[in-house]
Coordinates of C-alpha atoms and ligand atoms in Angstrom, one line a residue:
M27 CA 111.5 105.7 284.0
N28 CA 111.3 105.8 280.3
G29 CA 110.0 109.1 278.6
K30 CA 109.7 112.5 279.4
T31 CA 107.6 114.6 281.8
I32 CA 105.2 116.8 280.5
F33 CA 103.3 119.7 282.0
I34 CA 100.8 121.3 279.9
T35 CA 98.6 124.2 281.0
G36 CA 95.2 124.4 279.0
A37 CA 94.9 120.9 278.5
S38 CA 91.0 120.5 278.9
A39 CA 90.6 121.4 275.0
G40 CA 92.3 122.5 271.6
F41 CA 96.1 122.4 271.4
G42 CA 96.5 121.2 274.8
A43 CA 94.4 118.3 274.7
A44 CA 95.9 117.2 271.2
S45 CA 99.3 117.6 272.8
A46 CA 98.3 115.8 275.5
R47 CA 97.4 113.0 273.5
L48 CA 100.3 113.0 271.3
F49 CA 102.7 112.7 274.2
A50 CA 100.5 110.0 276.2
G51 CA 100.3 108.0 273.0
R52 CA 104.3 107.5 272.9
G53 CA 104.6 107.0 276.8
D54 CA 105.3 110.3 278.1
R55 CA 104.5 111.3 281.6
L56 CA 101.8 114.0 281.9
V57 CA 100.8 116.8 284.4
L58 CA 97.4 118.1 282.7
T59 CA 96.2 121.4 283.9
A60 CA 93.1 123.5 283.2
R61 CA 90.2 125.2 285.2
R62 CA 87.9 122.4 283.8
V63 CA 88.3 119.0 285.6
E64 CA 85.7 116.6 283.6
P65 CA 87.6 117.0 280.2
L66 CA 91.1 116.3 282.1
L67 CA 89.3 113.1 283.8
A68 CA 88.3 112.1 280.2
L69 CA 91.7 112.7 279.1
Q70 CA 93.3 110.7 281.8
K71 CA 90.5 107.9 281.0
E72 CA 91.6 107.8 277.5
F73 CA 95.3 106.4 278.7
P74 CA 94.6 104.0 281.5
D75 CA 98.1 102.6 281.3
N76 CA 99.9 105.8 281.4
A77 CA 101.1 108.0 283.8
V78 CA 98.9 111.3 283.9
H79 CA 98.4 113.4 286.9
I80 CA 95.6 115.8 286.8
L81 CA 96.1 119.3 288.4
P82 CA 93.0 121.2 287.7
L83 CA 94.0 124.8 288.5
D84 CA 93.5 128.4 287.2
V85 CA 96.7 130.0 285.9
R86 CA 95.7 133.2 287.1
E87 CA 96.3 132.2 290.7
P88 CA 99.9 132.3 291.4
E89 CA 99.5 130.3 294.9
A90 CA 97.4 127.4 293.1
V91 CA 100.2 127.4 290.7
R92 CA 102.8 127.4 293.3
R93 CA 101.0 124.8 295.3
G94 CA 100.2 122.7 292.4
V95 CA 103.9 122.4 291.2
E96 CA 105.4 122.1 294.9
T97 CA 103.1 119.1 295.8
L98 CA 103.3 117.3 292.3
P99 CA 103.8 113.2 293.1
V100 CA 107.4 112.5 293.3
D101 CA 107.1 110.9 289.5
F102 CA 106.2 113.9 288.1
R103 CA 108.4 116.4 290.2
D104 CA 111.0 116.4 287.5
I105 CA 109.5 118.6 284.6
D106 CA 111.3 118.1 281.5
V107 CA 108.8 120.1 279.2
L108 CA 106.3 122.9 280.2
V109 CA 104.1 123.8 277.6
N110 CA 102.6 127.1 278.4
N111 CA 99.7 126.9 276.3
A112 CA 96.4 128.1 278.4
G113 CA 95.1 131.2 277.2
L114 CA 92.4 132.9 275.6
A115 CA 90.7 136.0 273.6
L116 CA 87.9 137.8 274.7
G117 CA 85.9 139.8 272.1
L118 CA 87.0 141.7 268.9
E119 CA 85.5 144.9 269.7
P120 CA 87.6 148.2 269.1
A121 CA 89.5 149.3 272.0
Q122 CA 87.3 152.4 272.4
D123 CA 84.4 150.0 272.8
A124 CA 86.2 146.7 274.6
R125 CA 85.2 145.5 278.1
L126 CA 87.7 146.0 280.7
E127 CA 87.1 142.8 282.5
D128 CA 87.8 141.0 279.1
W129 CA 91.1 142.8 278.6
E130 CA 92.0 142.1 282.4
A131 CA 91.3 138.2 281.9
M132 CA 93.3 138.2 279.0
V133 CA 96.4 139.9 280.6
D134 CA 95.8 137.7 283.9
T135 CA 95.6 134.5 281.7
N136 CA 98.2 135.1 278.9
I137 CA 100.6 136.9 280.4
K138 CA 100.5 136.4 284.4
G139 CA 99.8 132.7 283.9
V140 CA 102.7 132.4 281.6
M141 CA 104.8 134.0 284.2
Y142 CA 103.6 131.9 287.1
C143 CA 104.0 128.8 285.7
T144 CA 107.4 129.5 284.3
R145 CA 108.5 130.9 287.6
F146 CA 107.6 128.0 289.5
I147 CA 108.7 125.8 287.5
L148 CA 111.8 127.0 286.0
P149 CA 114.2 126.8 289.0
G150 CA 113.9 122.8 289.0
M151 CA 114.9 122.7 285.4
V152 CA 118.3 124.9 286.1
A153 CA 119.1 122.8 288.8
R154 CA 119.2 119.9 286.6
N155 CA 120.6 121.7 284.0
S156 CA 117.8 120.4 281.9
G157 CA 114.3 121.2 280.7
H158 CA 112.1 122.8 277.7
I159 CA 109.6 125.7 278.2
V160 CA 107.5 125.8 274.9
N161 CA 105.4 129.1 274.9
I162 CA 102.3 129.5 272.9
S163 CA 102.1 132.9 271.4
S164 CA 100.4 133.5 268.3
T165 CA 100.7 135.5 264.8
A166 CA 98.6 138.0 266.8
G167 CA 101.5 138.8 268.8
A168 CA 103.7 139.7 265.7
W169 CA 101.0 141.0 263.2
P170 CA 98.2 143.5 264.1
Y171 CA 94.8 143.4 263.2
P172 CA 91.7 145.4 264.0
G173 CA 90.2 144.1 267.3
G174 CA 93.2 142.0 268.1
N175 CA 94.4 145.3 270.6
V176 CA 94.9 143.3 274.2
Y177 CA 94.9 140.0 272.8
G178 CA 97.8 140.7 270.4
G179 CA 99.7 142.7 273.0
T180 CA 99.7 139.8 275.0
K181 CA 100.9 137.7 272.8
A182 CA 103.6 139.9 271.7
F183 CA 104.6 139.6 275.7
V184 CA 104.8 136.1 275.3
T185 CA 107.3 136.2 272.3
Q186 CA 109.2 138.7 274.0
F187 CA 109.3 137.0 277.3
S188 CA 110.5 133.9 275.3
R189 CA 113.4 135.4 273.7
N190 CA 114.4 137.2 277.2
L191 CA 114.2 133.8 279.0
R192 CA 116.8 132.2 276.3
C193 CA 119.2 135.4 277.4
D194 CA 119.0 134.3 281.0
L195 CA 119.3 130.7 280.4
L196 CA 122.5 131.1 278.1
G197 CA 125.1 128.7 279.6
T198 CA 122.3 126.2 280.7
R199 CA 120.8 123.2 279.0
V200 CA 117.2 124.7 279.5
R201 CA 115.6 125.7 275.8
V202 CA 112.8 127.9 275.4
T203 CA 110.6 128.3 272.1
C204 CA 107.9 130.3 271.0
I205 CA 105.2 128.8 268.6
Q206 CA 103.0 131.3 266.8
P207 CA 100.3 129.8 265.3
G208 CA 97.8 131.6 263.0
M209 CA 93.9 130.8 262.7
A210 CA 93.2 127.3 264.0
E211 CA 90.1 125.6 264.7
T212 CA 89.6 124.7 268.1
E213 CA 87.1 126.4 271.1
F214 CA 89.4 129.3 271.0
S215 CA 86.8 131.6 268.5
T216 CA 83.4 130.1 270.8
V217 CA 85.3 131.7 273.8
R218 CA 86.1 134.6 272.0
F219 CA 82.5 135.1 271.0
K220 CA 81.5 134.1 274.8
G221 CA 79.6 131.2 273.5
D222 CA 78.3 132.2 270.0
E223 CA 79.3 129.1 267.8
E224 CA 77.4 130.6 264.5
K225 CA 80.0 133.4 265.1
A226 CA 82.7 131.0 265.8
A227 CA 82.2 129.0 262.9
Q228 CA 82.3 132.0 260.5
V229 CA 85.8 132.4 261.5
Y230 CA 86.8 129.4 259.5
A231 CA 84.0 129.0 257.0
G232 CA 85.1 128.1 253.7
T233 CA 88.9 127.7 255.0
E234 CA 91.2 124.7 255.9
P235 CA 92.4 126.1 259.3
L236 CA 95.1 124.7 261.3
T237 CA 94.1 122.1 263.7
A238 CA 95.0 121.2 267.3
E239 CA 96.9 118.2 265.9
D240 CA 99.1 120.3 263.6
I241 CA 100.1 122.5 266.7
A242 CA 100.5 119.4 268.8
E243 CA 103.0 118.0 266.2
T244 CA 104.7 121.1 266.1
I245 CA 105.4 121.3 270.0
A246 CA 106.6 117.6 269.6
W247 CA 109.0 118.4 266.7
V248 CA 110.5 121.2 268.7
V249 CA 111.0 119.1 271.9
D250 CA 112.3 116.4 269.7
R251 CA 115.4 118.3 268.2
P252 CA 118.7 117.2 269.7
G253 CA 119.6 118.9 273.0
H254 CA 122.1 121.2 271.4
V255 CA 119.2 122.8 269.1
N256 CA 116.7 125.4 270.0
V257 CA 114.4 126.4 268.0
N258 CA 113.7 130.2 269.0
T259 CA 110.6 131.0 267.3
L260 CA 108.2 129.1 264.9
E261 CA 105.4 130.7 262.9
L262 CA 103.0 128.7 261.1
M263 CA 99.8 129.5 259.3
S264 CA 96.8 127.8 257.4
I265 CA 97.4 127.6 253.5
D266 CA 94.4 129.9 253.4
Q267 CA 95.8 132.5 255.5
A268 CA 98.4 135.5 254.6
W269 CA 98.8 139.1 255.5
G270 CA 97.0 141.9 253.9
P271 CA 97.9 145.4 252.6
F272 CA 97.9 148.3 254.9
A273 CA 94.7 150.0 255.4
I274 CA 94.5 153.6 254.1
N275 CA 91.7 155.9 255.5
R276 CA 90.7 158.4 252.6
S277 CA 88.6 160.9 253.5
Ligands
LIG121 P1 90.9 126.6 273.2 O1 89.9 127.8 274.0 O2 90.5 125.3 273.0 O3 91.6 126.2 274.5 C1 92.2 126.9 275.4 C2 92.6 126.2 277.0 O4 93.2 127.3 277.9 C3 91.7 125.4 277.4 O5 92.4 124.3 277.9 C4 91.2 126.1 278.9 O6 90.9 125.4 279.8 C5 92.4 126.7 279.2 N1 92.6 127.9 279.8 C6 92.1 129.1 279.5 N2 92.1 130.1 280.8 C7 92.4 129.5 281.6 C8 93.0 129.9 282.9 N3 92.9 130.8 283.7 N4 93.4 128.7 283.7 C9 93.9 127.5 283.1 N5 93.5 127.2 281.8 C10 93.1 128.2 281.2 O7 91.9 127.6 272.7 P2 93.1 127.0 271.7 O8 93.8 125.5 272.2 O9 93.1 127.4 270.3 O10 94.2 127.8 272.3 C11 95.4 127.5 273.2 C12 96.5 128.8 273.2 O11 97.0 128.9 271.9 C13 96.3 129.7 273.7 O12 97.0 130.5 274.3 C14 95.6 130.8 272.3 O13 95.5 132.2 272.4 C15 96.9 130.2 271.4 N6 96.2 130.5 270.3 C16 95.1 130.0 269.7 C17 95.0 130.1 268.1 C18 94.0 129.6 267.7 O14 93.5 129.9 266.4 N7 93.0 128.9 267.9 C19 96.0 130.6 267.1 C20 97.1 131.3 267.9 C21 97.3 130.9 269.4 P3 89.6 125.6 281.1 O15 88.7 126.6 280.2 O16 89.1 124.4 280.9 O17 90.7 126.6 281.9
LIG122 C1 94.6 133.1 267.7 C2 94.9 133.7 266.1 O1 94.2 135.6 264.1 O2 92.5 134.8 265.7 O3 95.8 133.7 268.5 O4 94.3 136.3 266.6 S1 94.0 135.0 265.8

């Protein structure tokens, strides 16, 4: 069989859907997961001649992830690339006002979801001595901002988990890459602001943000490096984004 088998979480929108299109366009086999089935079916229909397996699941449910991975059709079983992309931010309130339910949803999705997918897919990669895990972290995991509290914390986990995985995998041909995008226009802010499209649009107003396609191309680039090259961490931002000065409180 030609091409790679690529397992993408969060393929129903944003970076995941753009990556699915990019990889399908060049003939890779895809396993596409997310909670919403309709967008996954639509993606599958876009590529009628491709091997695209859709696997609706919630990454917060370890049994669903385990079952989904174990029962993949035989042609999709040997996963070459796992893109741990499913994730979300909920709210931008200061910590003292944040909703505990939002914090729990971010921890369960962004941390535990990455743990579950990795834990159930990695053994096959190690057994075949071949594979690549691409984890989608964020600039929010490296740089703080007001209201980033738990979201940034979950992405810091993704960054350090990626590095620690490489330590465990040294001596194998399994690669691990952590990608840290800055502001990119997807459904991300609409989800963060719980459906408030106007508030979401303000995040990107007057800027040229990163696009989902930019991130898909970055994922493809790290995957396409020769097998002896492991891109550890890759941070990228829009030309319209940079760091701010330290904030000072003056009384
Ligand atoms: P989108 O909201 O456009 O896409 C998020 C994807 O994650 C959707 O496909 C969604 O599918 C899926 N998802 C969310 N929760 C779950 C769950 N519990 N189980 C399975 N799938 C889930 O956002 P982006 O494409 O922008 O975000 C992708 C990743 O990139 C996230 O991890 C995000 O934190 C990160 N990121 C985003 C940045 C940005 O500015 N946009 C910048 C840096 C990082 P569904 O709802 O159907 O389940
Ligand atoms: C998404 C980027 O800056 O909105 O991870 O947290 S940011």
